[in-house]
PDB file of C-alpha atoms in Angstrom:
ATOM      1  CA  MET C   1      -1.983 -20.347   3.372  1.00  0.00           C
ATOM      2  CA  ASN C   2       0.657 -21.158   0.736  1.00  0.00           C
ATOM      3  CA  ILE C   3       0.616 -24.739  -0.470  1.00  0.00           C
ATOM      4  CA  ALA C   4       3.724 -25.820  -2.347  1.00  0.00           C
ATOM      5  CA  HIS C   5       3.538 -27.918  -5.475  1.00  0.00           C
ATOM      6  CA  PRO C   6       4.011 -31.598  -4.481  1.00  0.00           C
ATOM      7  CA  MET C   7       7.159 -31.822  -6.620  1.00  0.00           C
ATOM      8  CA  GLN C   8       8.771 -28.842  -4.840  1.00  0.00           C
ATOM      9  CA  ARG C   9      11.021 -29.141  -1.814  1.00  0.00           C
ATOM     10  CA  GLU C  10      12.897 -26.728   0.385  1.00  0.00           C
ATOM     11  CA  VAL C  11      16.664 -26.897  -0.089  1.00  0.00           C
ATOM     12  CA  SER C  12      19.590 -24.573   0.374  1.00  0.00           C
ATOM     13  CA  GLY C  13      20.937 -22.701  -2.623  1.00  0.00           C
ATOM     14  CA  HIS C  14      23.984 -24.995  -2.812  1.00  0.00           C
ATOM     15  CA  ASP C  15      21.919 -28.197  -2.560  1.00  0.00           C
ATOM     16  CA  ASP C  16      19.475 -26.873  -5.131  1.00  0.00           C
ATOM     17  CA  ALA C  17      22.279 -26.199  -7.606  1.00  0.00           C
ATOM     18  CA  ASP C  18      23.754 -29.673  -7.057  1.00  0.00           C
ATOM     19  CA  GLY C  19      20.300 -31.193  -7.445  1.00  0.00           C
ATOM     20  CA  ARG C  20      19.774 -29.431 -10.761  1.00  0.00           C
ATOM     21  CA  ILE C  21      23.107 -30.669 -12.052  1.00  0.00           C
ATOM     22  CA  GLN C  22      22.293 -34.240 -11.047  1.00  0.00           C
ATOM     23  CA  ARG C  23      18.805 -34.095 -12.551  1.00  0.00           C
ATOM     24  CA  ARG C  24      20.135 -32.674 -15.810  1.00  0.00           C
ATOM     25  CA  ALA C  25      22.815 -35.357 -15.953  1.00  0.00           C
ATOM     26  CA  LYS C  26      20.194 -38.052 -15.426  1.00  0.00           C
ATOM     27  CA  MET C  27      17.937 -36.635 -18.113  1.00  0.00           C
ATOM     28  CA  ALA C  28      20.861 -36.341 -20.532  1.00  0.00           C
ATOM     29  CA  ASN C  29      21.706 -39.991 -19.952  1.00  0.00           C
ATOM     30  CA  ALA C  30      18.062 -41.038 -20.205  1.00  0.00           C
ATOM     31  CA  ASN C  31      17.672 -39.244 -23.520  1.00  0.00           C
ATOM     32  CA  ARG C  32      20.655 -41.185 -24.832  1.00  0.00           C
ATOM     33  CA  TRP C  33      19.276 -44.563 -23.743  1.00  0.00           C
ATOM     34  CA  HIS C  34      19.697 -45.980 -27.250  1.00  0.00           C
ATOM     35  CA  TYR C  35      23.452 -45.384 -27.153  1.00  0.00           C
ATOM     36  CA  VAL C  36      23.708 -46.861 -23.655  1.00  0.00           C
ATOM     37  CA  LEU C  37      21.626 -49.887 -24.676  1.00  0.00           C
ATOM     38  CA  LEU C  38      23.644 -50.561 -27.831  1.00  0.00           C
ATOM     39  CA  ALA C  39      26.938 -50.158 -25.975  1.00  0.00           C
ATOM     40  CA  PHE C  40      25.733 -52.659 -23.367  1.00  0.00           C
ATOM     41  CA  LEU C  41      24.634 -55.182 -26.010  1.00  0.00           C
ATOM     42  CA  VAL C  42      27.891 -54.967 -27.964  1.00  0.00           C
ATOM     43  CA  THR C  43      30.066 -55.130 -24.839  1.00  0.00           C
ATOM     44  CA  THR C  44      28.139 -57.993 -23.218  1.00  0.00           C
ATOM     45  CA  PHE C  45      27.323 -60.229 -26.180  1.00  0.00           C
ATOM     46  CA  GLY C  46      29.866 -59.214 -28.812  1.00  0.00           C
ATOM     47  CA  LEU C  47      29.472 -57.285 -32.046  1.00  0.00           C
ATOM     48  CA  GLY C  48      28.972 -60.446 -34.127  1.00  0.00           C
ATOM     49  CA  ASN C  49      26.109 -61.728 -32.003  1.00  0.00           C
ATOM     50  CA  VAL C  50      24.371 -58.340 -32.087  1.00  0.00           C
ATOM     51  CA  ARG C  51      24.751 -58.251 -35.877  1.00  0.00           C
ATOM     52  CA  ASP C  52      23.069 -61.665 -36.092  1.00  0.00           C
ATOM     53  CA  SER C  53      20.209 -60.715 -33.762  1.00  0.00           C
ATOM     54  CA  ALA C  54      16.669 -59.682 -34.592  1.00  0.00           C
ATOM     55  CA  LEU C  55      17.598 -56.110 -33.651  1.00  0.00           C
ATOM     56  CA  CYS C  56      19.680 -55.859 -36.817  1.00  0.00           C
ATOM     57  CA  ASN C  57      17.779 -58.266 -39.062  1.00  0.00           C
ATOM     58  CA  ALA C  58      14.058 -57.764 -38.457  1.00  0.00           C
ATOM     59  CA  GLU C  59      12.795 -55.461 -41.188  1.00  0.00           C
ATOM     60  CA  SER C  60       9.354 -54.282 -40.110  1.00  0.00           C
ATOM     61  CA  CYS C  61       7.425 -53.470 -36.961  1.00  0.00           C
ATOM     62  CA  SER C  62       3.762 -52.878 -36.196  1.00  0.00           C
ATOM     63  CA  THR C  63       2.044 -51.517 -33.117  1.00  0.00           C
ATOM     64  CA  PHE C  64      -1.486 -51.680 -31.723  1.00  0.00           C
ATOM     65  CA  PHE C  65      -3.219 -49.433 -29.172  1.00  0.00           C
ATOM     66  CA  SER C  66      -0.274 -46.997 -28.948  1.00  0.00           C
ATOM     67  CA  GLY C  67      -1.937 -43.690 -29.754  1.00  0.00           C
ATOM     68  CA  MET C  68       1.209 -41.598 -29.491  1.00  0.00           C
ATOM     69  CA  GLY C  69       3.899 -42.828 -31.865  1.00  0.00           C
ATOM     70  CA  ALA C  70       6.033 -44.282 -29.053  1.00  0.00           C
ATOM     71  CA  VAL C  71       7.213 -47.344 -30.998  1.00  0.00           C
ATOM     72  CA  GLU C  72       7.981 -45.283 -34.087  1.00  0.00           C
ATOM     73  CA  MET C  73      10.042 -42.879 -31.982  1.00  0.00           C
ATOM     74  CA  ALA C  74      11.969 -45.755 -30.371  1.00  0.00           C
ATOM     75  CA  ILE C  75      12.833 -47.134 -33.803  1.00  0.00           C
ATOM     76  CA  GLU C  76      14.062 -43.698 -34.912  1.00  0.00           C
ATOM     77  CA  TYR C  77      16.279 -43.484 -31.813  1.00  0.00           C
ATOM     78  CA  LEU C  78      17.775 -46.923 -32.414  1.00  0.00           C
ATOM     79  CA  ALA C  79      18.376 -46.155 -36.088  1.00  0.00           C
ATOM     80  CA  SER C  80      20.345 -43.067 -35.063  1.00  0.00           C
ATOM     81  CA  GLY C  81      22.423 -45.030 -32.559  1.00  0.00           C
ATOM     82  CA  VAL C  82      23.506 -48.053 -34.623  1.00  0.00           C
ATOM     83  CA  THR C  83      25.795 -45.966 -36.845  1.00  0.00           C
ATOM     84  CA  THR C  84      28.168 -45.572 -33.873  1.00  0.00           C
ATOM     85  CA  TYR C  85      28.888 -49.310 -34.041  1.00  0.00           C
ATOM     86  CA  ASP C  86      28.482 -49.738 -37.793  1.00  0.00           C
ATOM     87  CA  LEU C  87      25.572 -52.097 -37.188  1.00  0.00           C
ATOM     88  CA  PRO C  88      23.079 -52.873 -39.935  1.00  0.00           C
ATOM     89  CA  PHE C  89      19.567 -51.723 -39.094  1.00  0.00           C
ATOM     90  CA  LYS C  90      16.632 -52.555 -41.354  1.00  0.00           C
ATOM     91  CA  MET C  91      13.736 -51.968 -38.977  1.00  0.00           C
ATOM     92  CA  HIS C  92      11.015 -49.572 -40.051  1.00  0.00           C
ATOM     93  CA  PRO C  93       7.446 -49.029 -38.847  1.00  0.00           C
ATOM     94  CA  VAL C  94       4.821 -50.363 -41.250  1.00  0.00           C
ATOM     95  CA  SER C  95       1.488 -50.067 -39.437  1.00  0.00           C
ATOM     96  CA  ALA C  96      -0.200 -48.732 -36.324  1.00  0.00           C
ATOM     97  CA  LEU C  97      -3.737 -49.259 -35.079  1.00  0.00           C
ATOM     98  CA  ASP C  98      -6.071 -46.960 -33.178  1.00  0.00           C
ATOM     99  CA  LEU C  99      -3.847 -43.895 -33.230  1.00  0.00           C
ATOM    100  CA  HIS C 100      -4.792 -40.533 -31.790  1.00  0.00           C
ATOM    101  CA  SER C 101      -5.986 -37.962 -34.319  1.00  0.00           C
ATOM    102  CA  LEU C 102      -2.976 -35.749 -33.534  1.00  0.00           C
ATOM    103  CA  THR C 103      -0.501 -38.562 -34.140  1.00  0.00           C
ATOM    104  CA  ARG C 104      -1.766 -39.769 -37.519  1.00  0.00           C
ATOM    105  CA  PRO C 105      -0.809 -36.679 -39.568  1.00  0.00           C
ATOM    106  CA  ILE C 106       2.661 -36.639 -37.988  1.00  0.00           C
ATOM    107  CA  LEU C 107       3.284 -40.271 -38.962  1.00  0.00           C
ATOM    108  CA  ALA C 108       1.810 -39.678 -42.421  1.00  0.00           C
ATOM    109  CA  ALA C 109       4.187 -36.760 -42.948  1.00  0.00           C
ATOM    110  CA  ARG C 110       7.159 -38.810 -41.742  1.00  0.00           C
ATOM    111  CA  TYR C 111       6.541 -42.132 -43.490  1.00  0.00           C
ATOM    112  CA  GLY C 112       3.985 -41.444 -46.214  1.00  0.00           C
ATOM    113  CA  ALA C 113       2.457 -44.455 -47.961  1.00  0.00           C
ATOM    114  CA  ALA C 114       5.060 -46.767 -46.377  1.00  0.00           C
ATOM    115  CA  HIS C 115       3.122 -46.656 -43.102  1.00  0.00           C
ATOM    116  CA  VAL C 116      -0.550 -47.592 -42.615  1.00  0.00           C
ATOM    117  CA  ALA C 117      -2.269 -45.819 -39.706  1.00  0.00           C
ATOM    118  CA  MET C 118      -5.560 -47.593 -39.003  1.00  0.00           C
ATOM    119  CA  GLU C 119      -8.274 -45.687 -37.172  1.00  0.00           C
ATOM    120  CA  CYS C 120     -10.501 -48.515 -35.981  1.00  0.00           C
ATOM    121  CA  ASN C 121     -11.218 -51.052 -33.278  1.00  0.00           C
ATOM    122  CA  ILE C 122      -9.004 -54.123 -33.597  1.00  0.00           C
ATOM    123  CA  LEU C 123     -12.106 -56.342 -33.784  1.00  0.00           C
ATOM    124  CA  GLN C 124     -12.909 -54.636 -37.088  1.00  0.00           C
ATOM    125  CA  LEU C 125      -9.930 -56.451 -38.614  1.00  0.00           C
ATOM    126  CA  PHE C 126     -11.983 -59.661 -38.388  1.00  0.00           C
ATOM    127  CA  ASP C 127     -15.226 -60.559 -40.179  1.00  0.00           C
ATOM    128  CA  LEU C 128     -17.405 -61.402 -37.180  1.00  0.00           C
ATOM    129  CA  PRO C 129     -21.005 -62.319 -38.077  1.00  0.00           C
ATOM    130  CA  MET C 130     -21.725 -62.612 -34.354  1.00  0.00           C
ATOM    131  CA  TRP C 131     -19.922 -61.242 -31.311  1.00  0.00           C
ATOM    132  CA  LEU C 132     -21.111 -60.869 -27.741  1.00  0.00           C
ATOM    133  CA  GLU C 133     -18.994 -59.260 -25.060  1.00  0.00           C
ATOM    134  CA  GLU C 134     -20.786 -61.468 -22.536  1.00  0.00           C
ATOM    135  CA  TRP C 135     -19.004 -64.527 -23.939  1.00  0.00           C
ATOM    136  CA  GLY C 136     -16.182 -66.027 -21.876  1.00  0.00           C
ATOM    137  CA  TRP C 137     -12.652 -65.456 -23.098  1.00  0.00           C
ATOM    138  CA  GLU C 138     -12.254 -69.056 -24.332  1.00  0.00           C
ATOM    139  CA  LEU C 139     -15.194 -68.718 -26.739  1.00  0.00           C
ATOM    140  CA  LYS C 140     -14.023 -65.299 -27.886  1.00  0.00           C
ATOM    141  CA  LEU C 141     -10.561 -66.641 -28.683  1.00  0.00           C
ATOM    142  CA  GLN C 142     -12.001 -69.652 -30.503  1.00  0.00           C
ATOM    143  CA  VAL C 143     -14.136 -67.377 -32.690  1.00  0.00           C
ATOM    144  CA  LEU C 144     -11.223 -65.039 -33.441  1.00  0.00           C
ATOM    145  CA  LEU C 145      -8.928 -67.909 -34.416  1.00  0.00           C
ATOM    146  CA  GLY C 146     -11.521 -69.158 -36.899  1.00  0.00           C
ATOM    147  CA  ALA C 147     -13.072 -65.969 -38.293  1.00  0.00           C
ATOM    148  CA  PRO C 148     -11.933 -64.549 -41.659  1.00  0.00           C
ATOM    149  CA  MET C 149      -9.373 -61.764 -41.301  1.00  0.00           C
ATOM    150  CA  ARG C 150      -9.276 -58.618 -43.382  1.00  0.00           C
ATOM    151  CA  ASP C 151      -6.316 -58.011 -45.697  1.00  0.00           C
ATOM    152  CA  THR C 152      -7.220 -54.391 -46.351  1.00  0.00           C
ATOM    153  CA  TYR C 153      -8.207 -51.374 -44.310  1.00  0.00           C
ATOM    154  CA  VAL C 154     -10.642 -48.725 -45.550  1.00  0.00           C
ATOM    155  CA  SER C 155     -10.058 -45.344 -43.938  1.00  0.00           C
ATOM    156  CA  PRO C 156     -12.887 -42.990 -42.899  1.00  0.00           C
ATOM    157  CA  SER C 157     -12.088 -40.941 -46.028  1.00  0.00           C
ATOM    158  CA  GLY C 158     -12.625 -44.000 -48.256  1.00  0.00           C
ATOM    159  CA  GLU C 159      -8.981 -44.850 -49.014  1.00  0.00           C
ATOM    160  CA  THR C 160      -8.123 -48.554 -49.157  1.00  0.00           C
ATOM    161  CA  TRP C 161      -4.814 -49.780 -47.780  1.00  0.00           C
ATOM    162  CA  SER C 162      -3.284 -53.247 -47.737  1.00  0.00           C
ATOM    163  CA  ILE C 163      -2.449 -54.266 -44.161  1.00  0.00           C
ATOM    164  CA  PRO C 164       1.220 -55.298 -44.110  1.00  0.00           C
ATOM    165  CA  THR C 165       2.572 -58.258 -42.170  1.00  0.00           C
ATOM    166  CA  ALA C 166       5.349 -57.246 -39.793  1.00  0.00           C
ATOM    167  CA  ASP C 167       8.338 -59.195 -38.500  1.00  0.00           C
ATOM    168  CA  CYS C 168       7.685 -57.947 -34.974  1.00  0.00           C
ATOM    169  CA  ASP C 169       5.041 -56.093 -33.003  1.00  0.00           C
ATOM    170  CA  CYS C 170       5.313 -53.862 -29.921  1.00  0.00           C
ATOM    171  CA  SER C 171       1.976 -53.208 -28.262  1.00  0.00           C
ATOM    172  CA  GLY C 172       0.160 -52.723 -24.984  1.00  0.00           C
ATOM    173  CA  SER C 173      -3.524 -53.614 -24.787  1.00  0.00           C
ATOM    174  CA  PRO C 174      -6.032 -51.742 -22.575  1.00  0.00           C
ATOM    175  CA  CYS C 175      -5.382 -52.342 -18.869  1.00  0.00           C
ATOM    176  CA  ARG C 176      -8.741 -51.294 -17.364  1.00  0.00           C
ATOM    177  CA  ASP C 177      -9.715 -54.796 -16.264  1.00  0.00           C
ATOM    178  CA  PHE C 178      -6.491 -55.215 -14.280  1.00  0.00           C
ATOM    179  CA  SER C 179      -5.314 -51.745 -13.283  1.00  0.00           C
ATOM    180  CA  PRO C 180      -5.729 -50.746  -9.615  1.00  0.00           C
ATOM    181  CA  ASN C 181      -6.476 -47.227 -10.881  1.00  0.00           C
ATOM    182  CA  ASN C 182      -9.839 -48.524 -12.110  1.00  0.00           C
ATOM    183  CA  ALA C 183     -11.813 -48.231  -8.882  1.00  0.00           C
ATOM    184  CA  TYR C 184     -15.185 -49.116 -10.420  1.00  0.00           C
ATOM    185  CA  ARG C 185     -14.909 -52.501 -12.065  1.00  0.00           C
ATOM    186  CA  ARG C 186     -12.059 -54.891 -12.811  1.00  0.00           C
ATOM    187  CA  ASP C 187     -13.275 -58.084 -14.459  1.00  0.00           C
ATOM    188  CA  GLY C 188      -9.879 -59.630 -15.146  1.00  0.00           C
ATOM    189  CA  ARG C 189      -9.517 -62.044 -18.036  1.00  0.00           C
ATOM    190  CA  ASP C 190     -13.278 -61.994 -18.763  1.00  0.00           C
ATOM    191  CA  GLY C 191     -13.479 -58.191 -18.866  1.00  0.00           C
ATOM    192  CA  VAL C 192     -14.925 -56.388 -21.870  1.00  0.00           C
ATOM    193  CA  ASN C 193     -11.631 -54.636 -22.609  1.00  0.00           C
ATOM    194  CA  ASN C 194      -9.758 -57.923 -22.910  1.00  0.00           C
ATOM    195  CA  SER C 195     -11.404 -58.589 -26.259  1.00  0.00           C
ATOM    196  CA  ALA C 196      -8.689 -56.287 -27.607  1.00  0.00           C
ATOM    197  CA  PHE C 197      -5.901 -58.453 -26.163  1.00  0.00           C
ATOM    198  CA  LEU C 198      -7.520 -61.652 -27.474  1.00  0.00           C
ATOM    199  CA  ALA C 199      -7.879 -60.115 -30.942  1.00  0.00           C
ATOM    200  CA  TRP C 200      -4.236 -58.987 -30.821  1.00  0.00           C
ATOM    201  CA  CYS C 201      -3.149 -62.560 -29.976  1.00  0.00           C
ATOM    202  CA  ALA C 202      -5.298 -64.093 -32.717  1.00  0.00           C
ATOM    203  CA  TRP C 203      -4.086 -61.568 -35.292  1.00  0.00           C
ATOM    204  CA  HIS C 204      -0.393 -62.285 -34.729  1.00  0.00           C
ATOM    205  CA  ILE C 205      -0.842 -66.026 -34.259  1.00  0.00           C
ATOM    206  CA  ARG C 206      -2.514 -66.238 -37.651  1.00  0.00           C
ATOM    207  CA  ARG C 207      -0.407 -63.591 -39.403  1.00  0.00           C
ATOM    208  CA  GLY C 208       2.834 -65.376 -38.564  1.00  0.00           C
ATOM    209  CA  THR C 209       4.479 -62.491 -36.708  1.00  0.00           C
ATOM    210  CA  LYS C 210       7.920 -63.636 -35.575  1.00  0.00           C
ATOM    211  CA  ILE C 211       8.510 -61.548 -32.444  1.00  0.00           C
ATOM    212  CA  LEU C 212       6.025 -59.986 -30.017  1.00  0.00           C
ATOM    213  CA  PHE C 213       6.386 -57.525 -27.161  1.00  0.00           C
ATOM    214  CA  HIS C 214       3.338 -56.802 -25.029  1.00  0.00           C
ATOM    215  CA  GLU C 215       3.405 -54.458 -22.033  1.00  0.00           C
ATOM    216  CA  ASN C 216       0.805 -53.921 -19.355  1.00  0.00           C
ATOM    217  CA  VAL C 217       0.355 -53.095 -15.669  1.00  0.00           C
ATOM    218  CA  GLN C 218       1.871 -55.279 -12.957  1.00  0.00           C
ATOM    219  CA  GLN C 219      -1.558 -56.744 -12.146  1.00  0.00           C
ATOM    220  CA  PHE C 220      -2.082 -58.050 -15.692  1.00  0.00           C
ATOM    221  CA  ASP C 221      -2.773 -61.798 -15.686  1.00  0.00           C
ATOM    222  CA  MET C 222       0.506 -63.018 -17.150  1.00  0.00           C
ATOM    223  CA  LEU C 223      -0.185 -66.726 -16.625  1.00  0.00           C
ATOM    224  CA  TRP C 224      -3.355 -66.373 -18.676  1.00  0.00           C
ATOM    225  CA  ALA C 225      -1.697 -64.308 -21.398  1.00  0.00           C
ATOM    226  CA  VAL C 226       1.346 -66.562 -21.733  1.00  0.00           C
ATOM    227  CA  GLY C 227      -0.938 -69.609 -21.755  1.00  0.00           C
ATOM    228  CA  ILE C 228      -2.697 -68.242 -24.848  1.00  0.00           C
ATOM    229  CA  LEU C 229       0.519 -67.459 -26.707  1.00  0.00           C
ATOM    230  CA  SER C 230       2.725 -70.360 -25.608  1.00  0.00           C
ATOM    231  CA  LEU C 231       1.415 -72.888 -28.132  1.00  0.00           C
ATOM    232  CA  TYR C 232       2.872 -70.727 -30.889  1.00  0.00           C
ATOM    233  CA  PHE C 233       5.543 -68.677 -29.106  1.00  0.00           C
ATOM    234  CA  SER C 234       8.279 -69.174 -26.549  1.00  0.00           C
ATOM    235  CA  CYS C 235       7.511 -66.549 -23.920  1.00  0.00           C
ATOM    236  CA  VAL C 236       9.537 -64.729 -21.270  1.00  0.00           C
ATOM    237  CA  VAL C 237       7.973 -62.329 -18.756  1.00  0.00           C
ATOM    238  CA  LEU C 238      10.074 -59.331 -17.775  1.00  0.00           C
ATOM    239  CA  PHE C 239       9.433 -56.835 -14.977  1.00  0.00           C
ATOM    240  CA  SER C 240      10.665 -53.398 -15.993  1.00  0.00           C
ATOM    241  CA  SER C 241      10.776 -50.049 -14.237  1.00  0.00           C
ATOM    242  CA  PRO C 242      11.367 -46.574 -15.676  1.00  0.00           C
ATOM    243  CA  GLU C 243      13.813 -46.038 -12.817  1.00  0.00           C
ATOM    244  CA  ASP C 244      16.146 -48.569 -14.414  1.00  0.00           C
ATOM    245  CA  ILE C 245      16.954 -46.079 -17.188  1.00  0.00           C
ATOM    246  CA  LEU C 246      16.939 -43.085 -14.831  1.00  0.00           C
ATOM    247  CA  PHE C 247      13.357 -41.941 -15.359  1.00  0.00           C
ATOM    248  CA  ASP C 248      12.858 -41.877 -11.611  1.00  0.00           C
ATOM    249  CA  SER C 249      10.082 -39.258 -11.699  1.00  0.00           C
ATOM    250  CA  THR C 250       7.550 -41.966 -12.524  1.00  0.00           C
ATOM    251  CA  ALA C 251       6.643 -45.086 -10.574  1.00  0.00           C
ATOM    252  CA  ARG C 252       4.704 -46.929 -13.260  1.00  0.00           C
ATOM    253  CA  SER C 253       6.579 -50.218 -13.435  1.00  0.00           C
ATOM    254  CA  ARG C 254       5.336 -52.575 -16.134  1.00  0.00           C
ATOM    255  CA  MET C 255       5.203 -56.249 -17.021  1.00  0.00           C
ATOM    256  CA  LEU C 256       6.460 -57.162 -20.471  1.00  0.00           C
ATOM    257  CA  ILE C 257       5.866 -60.360 -22.432  1.00  0.00           C
ATOM    258  CA  CYS C 258       8.688 -61.133 -24.868  1.00  0.00           C
ATOM    259  CA  ALA C 259       7.597 -63.821 -27.340  1.00  0.00           C
ATOM    260  CA  ALA C 260       9.555 -65.615 -30.070  1.00  0.00           C
ATOM    261  CA  ARG C 261       7.724 -67.634 -32.747  1.00  0.00           C
ATOM    262  CA  ARG C 262       8.444 -71.347 -32.288  1.00  0.00           C
ATOM    263  CA  GLY C 263      10.385 -72.911 -35.156  1.00  0.00           C
ATOM    264  CA  VAL C 264      11.247 -69.509 -36.632  1.00  0.00           C
ATOM    265  CA  THR C 265      13.235 -67.584 -34.037  1.00  0.00           C
ATOM    266  CA  LYS C 266      14.496 -68.180 -30.512  1.00  0.00           C
ATOM    267  CA  PHE C 267      15.985 -66.524 -27.440  1.00  0.00           C
ATOM    268  CA  ARG C 268      19.767 -66.745 -27.474  1.00  0.00           C
ATOM    269  CA  VAL C 269      20.269 -65.196 -24.035  1.00  0.00           C
ATOM    270  CA  ASP C 270      18.451 -65.118 -20.720  1.00  0.00           C
ATOM    271  CA  VAL C 271      16.308 -61.983 -21.110  1.00  0.00           C
ATOM    272  CA  ASN C 272      15.867 -61.344 -17.382  1.00  0.00           C
ATOM    273  CA  ASP C 273      19.565 -61.869 -16.677  1.00  0.00           C
ATOM    274  CA  ALA C 274      20.506 -59.441 -19.462  1.00  0.00           C
ATOM    275  CA  TYR C 275      18.090 -56.845 -18.117  1.00  0.00           C
ATOM    276  CA  GLU C 276      19.497 -57.167 -14.601  1.00  0.00           C
ATOM    277  CA  LYS C 277      23.009 -56.592 -15.923  1.00  0.00           C
ATOM    278  CA  MET C 278      21.918 -53.510 -17.836  1.00  0.00           C
ATOM    279  CA  LYS C 279      20.302 -51.776 -14.850  1.00  0.00           C
TER     280      LYS C 279
END
């Protein structure tokens, strides 16, 4: 018995050729998302407003839990696209935490000493004389907001690096305690893996980061997460789907928290409305 690959389908030669053309056109457009995005921003909000935005004025970006250089690649794409509109672009990656061993040498070769790749658990950025995963999330957060934070990172090879403060951060904490793909145990906001999210919140609350983006699965407890951040940040929750930028081969829609530090920066447009217009 021949079993076809699940992605295969029977079509006529003509339909198959048309399908290939359409798929290639979609992929070409998807790979130029930075040009499409910038064109949309300039057309919708005006060149002057885009010039005055954080996109053109934030100078540094950090990322936690990425493991694959996704944020760094996005910044490279945007930097290549802004020249079309003569937009200033100062953003550069300054640090990444918990990167995969294959990613670290690539980033080191690209950015050198200007980028700190930290190979550690985020809790290791705090001096914690006592820590129990059995604690409730409220106690964990209280401890993290009061514990001394480390200003330097010592690599496994013994090198010492100063940990830079970034204007913005794009991260996505572990989703095991919320993801439906975890069929064994999902403990929600009190799950062991949520210590990472709490530490991420405490780090940026205390470091004074101006803009935060945090993505996770649709089942992530957004009311809980926004409640933690909202004392220090204005927060907007955005539902996003890869299909919206033509990556229709994946169905992993995500929830995104967009957060602006109170008293320092603010939302000038309705984020959800802008996203709907872009789709």
